[in-house]
Amino acid sequence: MEYCPYGDLKSYFSNPISECEARNICLQLLDGLAVLHSLSIVHRDIKPEAFFEESPIIVKITDFGVSKRALEGQTEPRTVCGTAGFMAPEVLHLLDDTKEDSSFTSAVDIWSLGCLLYYLLTKQTPFSKYELLRDYAKGRTAFPGGYLKENHVSHQGRKFIKRLLDPLPEARPSASVDLISDWATETTEESRGSEPPSPGDADPYGSFFGDPENPAQPLINDTLWPDPFDATLRGRESSINDAMDYFSTELWNFVKSAQVFDRDSTVKLQALFTTNPIPSPNRLHNGYTALHIVSESASAEWVELLLLYGADAKIRTEPGRETSLQLSTFKGNLEEFMKKSKLLLAIRAVRDDIDAQNSSGDTALHLAIARLGTVPAIQPLLEAEASTNIKGRQGRTPLLYALYLEQEAVATALLDKDSDPHALDNHSFSALHYAVASRTISIQFIQRLLDAGVDVNWKDEDGHTPLYLAAQKNKQEVMRLLLNHGADPELGNSRLNLRISQIQYAAKVGLKSLWPF
């Protein structure tokens, strides 16, 4: 398993988490458990320490030490195992005292998931003592919802967890991502009547983000959003679209105005996706989607979050025609670009469109060269088979662009990836022209271009050859190299012709260098 720098859920979340965080974690765990259970594998030890955070929003299931394949009639889980506070009553034989060897099913994982969610939301287990679990399993006590209420968990959230913690295994739901739809933002009359409205309910579009330390401020799942199907609020045909537009605009405004991208702001961003209807991250506003904005200026974690919620990486900005991959180069931060490009290039549609050109003609490779200028920056693009020969602004290929920017290491990597050394820009400048005119490109690189067969006597639109540029800049070593490869010494300029004559004379008499002239 890959390294998970954020540790397990117990250590990462030292305090009760928000309901939107718990819901997001639950969705991922249901997805993972659904796969395990479809393979007849029972985890049997669901607990906070069994799940690791690969990133602030991605959870990994681990600790399969006591997991077992449950095949009816062959291998059935019977052993008492697990972690105190998270074990289902049937594992402890609390449902039938007379059968100490009775087997159990994958429903034990659903029970433990309920205990885990309860713990994350309250930092308490629902049954801290054996006697409490026994009495609940035997119907002697009610569901312990007190801690959940104290931590402002919504009625729907409490109802969802209670369903997972049904004493009867057969009454618990099966693991499925569709199950999460039962834990939704409250909009029905029943849920509104279940508790006194919070002070923020007077404004249905009030505060998005409640403060867990201040019960007077409603949490997002406690806020009463208007029912999109209520024809008294809007016309029936337009209600859903209107609500979608509202929440999508809120999402766009939030990512656009964000200045920091810490854990708190990430939690707030997640909270926006708990509304009903869910906002679209693909809505274009001022020519940008939310994904465009975060690709350009936010953290890689935010890019990951929006992709998780369905952001379309194929959409381009207007009128600049930029892709999210191109925008990820904008800040010139190599570490962030590497993270973002890894996320985006994992999408097949992005890889298929890797050579897309913006309105200036630049590809992601051109922009990575211009803004980052290092071999590590272009490596993921080259590995994804980005073309090294598309002409961007001024007709420059990535190789010509790298030489124009005096990036010899990048230019070398491009030549190694079959970049055409014979390409010309809009002014008929060749790679040899750029290399000779540069202040920093080495004589060894110029030699490589000559070995590749670049025309030593090619003239740009002004009629100048590479030797003309070398003489103009008085690069004596370069002049000798070009002359040795057949450069025409006649430059059509008396002053430069004199320099060439002196270089030729020095070579004839065995001088390696001349006094500056």
PDB file of C-alpha atoms in Angstrom, residues 86-214:
ATOM      1  CA  PHE A  86     -16.762  -1.600  17.812  1.00  0.00           C
ATOM      2  CA  MET A  87     -17.799  -5.276  17.885  1.00  0.00           C
ATOM      3  CA  ALA A  88     -21.329  -6.243  16.845  1.00  0.00           C
ATOM      4  CA  PRO A  89     -23.551  -7.924  19.462  1.00  0.00           C
ATOM      5  CA  GLU A  90     -23.671 -11.201  17.508  1.00  0.00           C
ATOM      6  CA  VAL A  91     -19.862 -11.472  17.676  1.00  0.00           C
ATOM      7  CA  LEU A  92     -20.190 -11.472  21.478  1.00  0.00           C
ATOM      8  CA  HIS A  93     -23.121 -13.940  21.254  1.00  0.00           C
ATOM      9  CA  LEU A  94     -25.502 -11.411  22.788  1.00  0.00           C
ATOM     10  CA  LEU A  95     -28.363 -12.244  20.432  1.00  0.00           C
ATOM     11  CA  ASP A  96     -28.540 -15.937  21.301  1.00  0.00           C
ATOM     12  CA  ASP A  97     -26.949 -16.936  24.605  1.00  0.00           C
ATOM     13  CA  THR A  98     -27.443 -20.622  23.877  1.00  0.00           C
ATOM     14  CA  LYS A  99     -25.203 -20.721  20.773  1.00  0.00           C
ATOM     15  CA  GLU A 100     -21.574 -20.010  21.543  1.00  0.00           C
ATOM     16  CA  ASP A 101     -20.354 -21.232  18.149  1.00  0.00           C
ATOM     17  CA  SER A 102     -22.861 -19.431  15.923  1.00  0.00           C
ATOM     18  CA  SER A 103     -21.430 -17.854  12.767  1.00  0.00           C
ATOM     19  CA  PHE A 104     -21.952 -14.284  11.637  1.00  0.00           C
ATOM     20  CA  THR A 105     -22.044 -12.360   8.381  1.00  0.00           C
ATOM     21  CA  SER A 106     -20.730  -9.194   6.769  1.00  0.00           C
ATOM     22  CA  ALA A 107     -23.361  -7.339   8.792  1.00  0.00           C
ATOM     23  CA  VAL A 108     -20.747  -7.144  11.565  1.00  0.00           C
ATOM     24  CA  ASP A 109     -18.820  -4.661   9.392  1.00  0.00           C
ATOM     25  CA  ILE A 110     -21.929  -2.513   8.993  1.00  0.00           C
ATOM     26  CA  TRP A 111     -22.349  -2.415  12.769  1.00  0.00           C
ATOM     27  CA  SER A 112     -18.710  -1.454  13.234  1.00  0.00           C
ATOM     28  CA  LEU A 113     -19.077   1.251  10.582  1.00  0.00           C
ATOM     29  CA  GLY A 114     -21.928   2.724  12.620  1.00  0.00           C
ATOM     30  CA  CYS A 115     -19.728   2.686  15.729  1.00  0.00           C
ATOM     31  CA  LEU A 116     -16.908   4.306  13.765  1.00  0.00           C
ATOM     32  CA  LEU A 117     -19.130   7.146  12.511  1.00  0.00           C
ATOM     33  CA  TYR A 118     -20.498   7.638  16.021  1.00  0.00           C
ATOM     34  CA  TYR A 119     -16.940   7.869  17.340  1.00  0.00           C
ATOM     35  CA  LEU A 120     -15.748  10.302  14.659  1.00  0.00           C
ATOM     36  CA  LEU A 121     -18.697  12.600  15.313  1.00  0.00           C
ATOM     37  CA  THR A 122     -18.505  12.506  19.123  1.00  0.00           C
ATOM     38  CA  LYS A 123     -15.127  10.979  20.113  1.00  0.00           C
ATOM     39  CA  GLN A 124     -17.202   8.517  22.148  1.00  0.00           C
ATOM     40  CA  THR A 125     -18.158   4.928  21.359  1.00  0.00           C
ATOM     41  CA  PRO A 126     -21.916   4.273  21.512  1.00  0.00           C
ATOM     42  CA  PHE A 127     -21.475   1.420  23.979  1.00  0.00           C
ATOM     43  CA  SER A 128     -18.519   2.059  26.249  1.00  0.00           C
ATOM     44  CA  LYS A 129     -19.354  -0.895  28.524  1.00  0.00           C
ATOM     45  CA  TYR A 130     -20.336  -4.474  27.846  1.00  0.00           C
ATOM     46  CA  GLU A 131     -23.509  -4.062  29.901  1.00  0.00           C
ATOM     47  CA  LEU A 132     -24.679  -1.117  27.771  1.00  0.00           C
ATOM     48  CA  LEU A 133     -24.279  -3.132  24.581  1.00  0.00           C
ATOM     49  CA  ARG A 134     -25.981  -6.164  26.111  1.00  0.00           C
ATOM     50  CA  ASP A 135     -29.012  -4.186  27.267  1.00  0.00           C
ATOM     51  CA  TYR A 136     -29.349  -2.440  23.879  1.00  0.00           C
ATOM     52  CA  ALA A 137     -29.025  -5.709  21.969  1.00  0.00           C
ATOM     53  CA  LYS A 138     -31.752  -7.276  24.083  1.00  0.00           C
ATOM     54  CA  GLY A 139     -34.092  -4.307  23.637  1.00  0.00           C
ATOM     55  CA  ARG A 140     -33.869  -3.095  27.221  1.00  0.00           C
ATOM     56  CA  THR A 141     -32.541   0.381  26.365  1.00  0.00           C
ATOM     57  CA  ALA A 142     -33.055   2.860  23.538  1.00  0.00           C
ATOM     58  CA  PHE A 143     -30.522   3.949  20.937  1.00  0.00           C
ATOM     59  CA  PRO A 144     -27.905   6.163  22.657  1.00  0.00           C
ATOM     60  CA  GLY A 145     -28.332   9.298  20.563  1.00  0.00           C
ATOM     61  CA  GLY A 146     -27.441  11.794  23.293  1.00  0.00           C
ATOM     62  CA  TYR A 147     -23.820  12.379  22.304  1.00  0.00           C
ATOM     63  CA  LEU A 148     -24.829  12.795  18.666  1.00  0.00           C
ATOM     64  CA  LYS A 149     -27.359  15.475  19.600  1.00  0.00           C
ATOM     65  CA  GLU A 150     -24.828  17.261  21.790  1.00  0.00           C
ATOM     66  CA  ASN A 151     -22.491  17.405  18.796  1.00  0.00           C
ATOM     67  CA  HIS A 152     -25.239  18.798  16.556  1.00  0.00           C
ATOM     68  CA  VAL A 153     -25.565  15.774  14.291  1.00  0.00           C
ATOM     69  CA  SER A 154     -28.711  16.187  12.214  1.00  0.00           C
ATOM     70  CA  HIS A 155     -31.799  14.051  12.578  1.00  0.00           C
ATOM     71  CA  GLN A 156     -31.025  12.344   9.274  1.00  0.00           C
ATOM     72  CA  GLY A 157     -27.468  11.636  10.408  1.00  0.00           C
ATOM     73  CA  ARG A 158     -28.623  10.117  13.702  1.00  0.00           C
ATOM     74  CA  LYS A 159     -31.259   8.081  11.910  1.00  0.00           C
ATOM     75  CA  PHE A 160     -28.658   6.775   9.459  1.00  0.00           C
ATOM     76  CA  ILE A 161     -26.264   5.675  12.216  1.00  0.00           C
ATOM     77  CA  LYS A 162     -29.095   4.099  14.185  1.00  0.00           C
ATOM     78  CA  ARG A 163     -29.972   2.029  11.128  1.00  0.00           C
ATOM     79  CA  LEU A 164     -26.404   0.748  10.928  1.00  0.00           C
ATOM     80  CA  LEU A 165     -26.565  -0.108  14.631  1.00  0.00           C
ATOM     81  CA  ASP A 166     -29.683  -2.241  14.444  1.00  0.00           C
ATOM     82  CA  PRO A 167     -29.261  -5.103  16.962  1.00  0.00           C
ATOM     83  CA  LEU A 168     -30.502  -7.624  14.388  1.00  0.00           C
ATOM     84  CA  PRO A 169     -27.895  -8.364  11.692  1.00  0.00           C
ATOM     85  CA  GLU A 170     -30.522  -9.068   9.055  1.00  0.00           C
ATOM     86  CA  ALA A 171     -32.098  -5.652   9.642  1.00  0.00           C
ATOM     87  CA  ARG A 172     -28.903  -3.749   8.894  1.00  0.00           C
ATOM     88  CA  PRO A 173     -28.446  -2.480   5.332  1.00  0.00           C
ATOM     89  CA  SER A 174     -25.912  -3.971   2.966  1.00  0.00           C
ATOM     90  CA  ALA A 175     -22.796  -2.026   2.032  1.00  0.00           C
ATOM     91  CA  SER A 176     -23.504   0.100  -1.029  1.00  0.00           C
ATOM     92  CA  VAL A 177     -22.608   3.621  -2.099  1.00  0.00           C
ATOM     93  CA  ASP A 178     -26.319   4.150  -2.762  1.00  0.00           C
ATOM     94  CA  LEU A 179     -26.925   3.783   0.962  1.00  0.00           C
ATOM     95  CA  ILE A 180     -25.423   7.224   1.562  1.00  0.00           C
ATOM     96  CA  SER A 181     -28.473   8.832  -0.071  1.00  0.00           C
ATOM     97  CA  ASP A 182     -30.311   8.076   3.173  1.00  0.00           C
ATOM     98  CA  TRP A 183     -27.985  10.516   4.902  1.00  0.00           C
ATOM     99  CA  ALA A 184     -28.914  13.677   3.073  1.00  0.00           C
ATOM    100  CA  THR A 185     -29.603  17.319   3.792  1.00  0.00           C
ATOM    101  CA  GLU A 186     -32.934  17.603   5.545  1.00  0.00           C
ATOM    102  CA  THR A 187     -35.702  19.096   3.443  1.00  0.00           C
ATOM    103  CA  THR A 188     -38.847  17.199   4.400  1.00  0.00           C
ATOM    104  CA  GLU A 189     -41.533  18.335   6.746  1.00  0.00           C
ATOM    105  CA  GLU A 190     -40.888  15.325   8.971  1.00  0.00           C
ATOM    106  CA  SER A 191     -37.263  16.268   9.521  1.00  0.00           C
ATOM    107  CA  ARG A 192     -38.160  19.887  10.097  1.00  0.00           C
ATOM    108  CA  GLY A 193     -40.547  18.892  12.802  1.00  0.00           C
ATOM    109  CA  SER A 194     -38.188  16.512  14.534  1.00  0.00           C
ATOM    110  CA  GLU A 195     -36.333  19.268  16.366  1.00  0.00           C
ATOM    111  CA  PRO A 196     -36.837  22.948  17.136  1.00  0.00           C
ATOM    112  CA  PRO A 197     -35.445  25.020  14.258  1.00  0.00           C
ATOM    113  CA  SER A 198     -32.047  26.577  14.818  1.00  0.00           C
ATOM    114  CA  PRO A 199     -31.717  30.372  14.892  1.00  0.00           C
ATOM    115  CA  GLY A 200     -30.275  30.385  11.372  1.00  0.00           C
ATOM    116  CA  ASP A 201     -33.312  28.681   9.844  1.00  0.00           C
ATOM    117  CA  ALA A 202     -35.117  31.944   9.254  1.00  0.00           C
ATOM    118  CA  ASP A 203     -32.791  32.545   6.322  1.00  0.00           C
ATOM    119  CA  PRO A 204     -32.912  29.438   4.096  1.00  0.00           C
ATOM    120  CA  TYR A 205     -29.747  30.595   2.362  1.00  0.00           C
ATOM    121  CA  GLY A 206     -28.070  31.590   5.607  1.00  0.00           C
ATOM    122  CA  SER A 207     -24.633  30.640   6.856  1.00  0.00           C
ATOM    123  CA  PHE A 208     -23.142  27.742   4.932  1.00  0.00           C
ATOM    124  CA  PHE A 209     -20.649  26.792   7.566  1.00  0.00           C
ATOM    125  CA  GLY A 210     -21.652  26.327  11.168  1.00  0.00           C
ATOM    126  CA  ASP A 211     -19.273  26.542  14.094  1.00  0.00           C
ATOM    127  CA  PRO A 212     -19.233  23.344  16.212  1.00  0.00           C
ATOM    128  CA  GLU A 213     -18.155  25.437  19.187  1.00  0.00           C
ATOM    129  CA  ASN A 214     -21.216  27.666  18.868  1.00  0.00           C
TER     130      ASN A 214
END
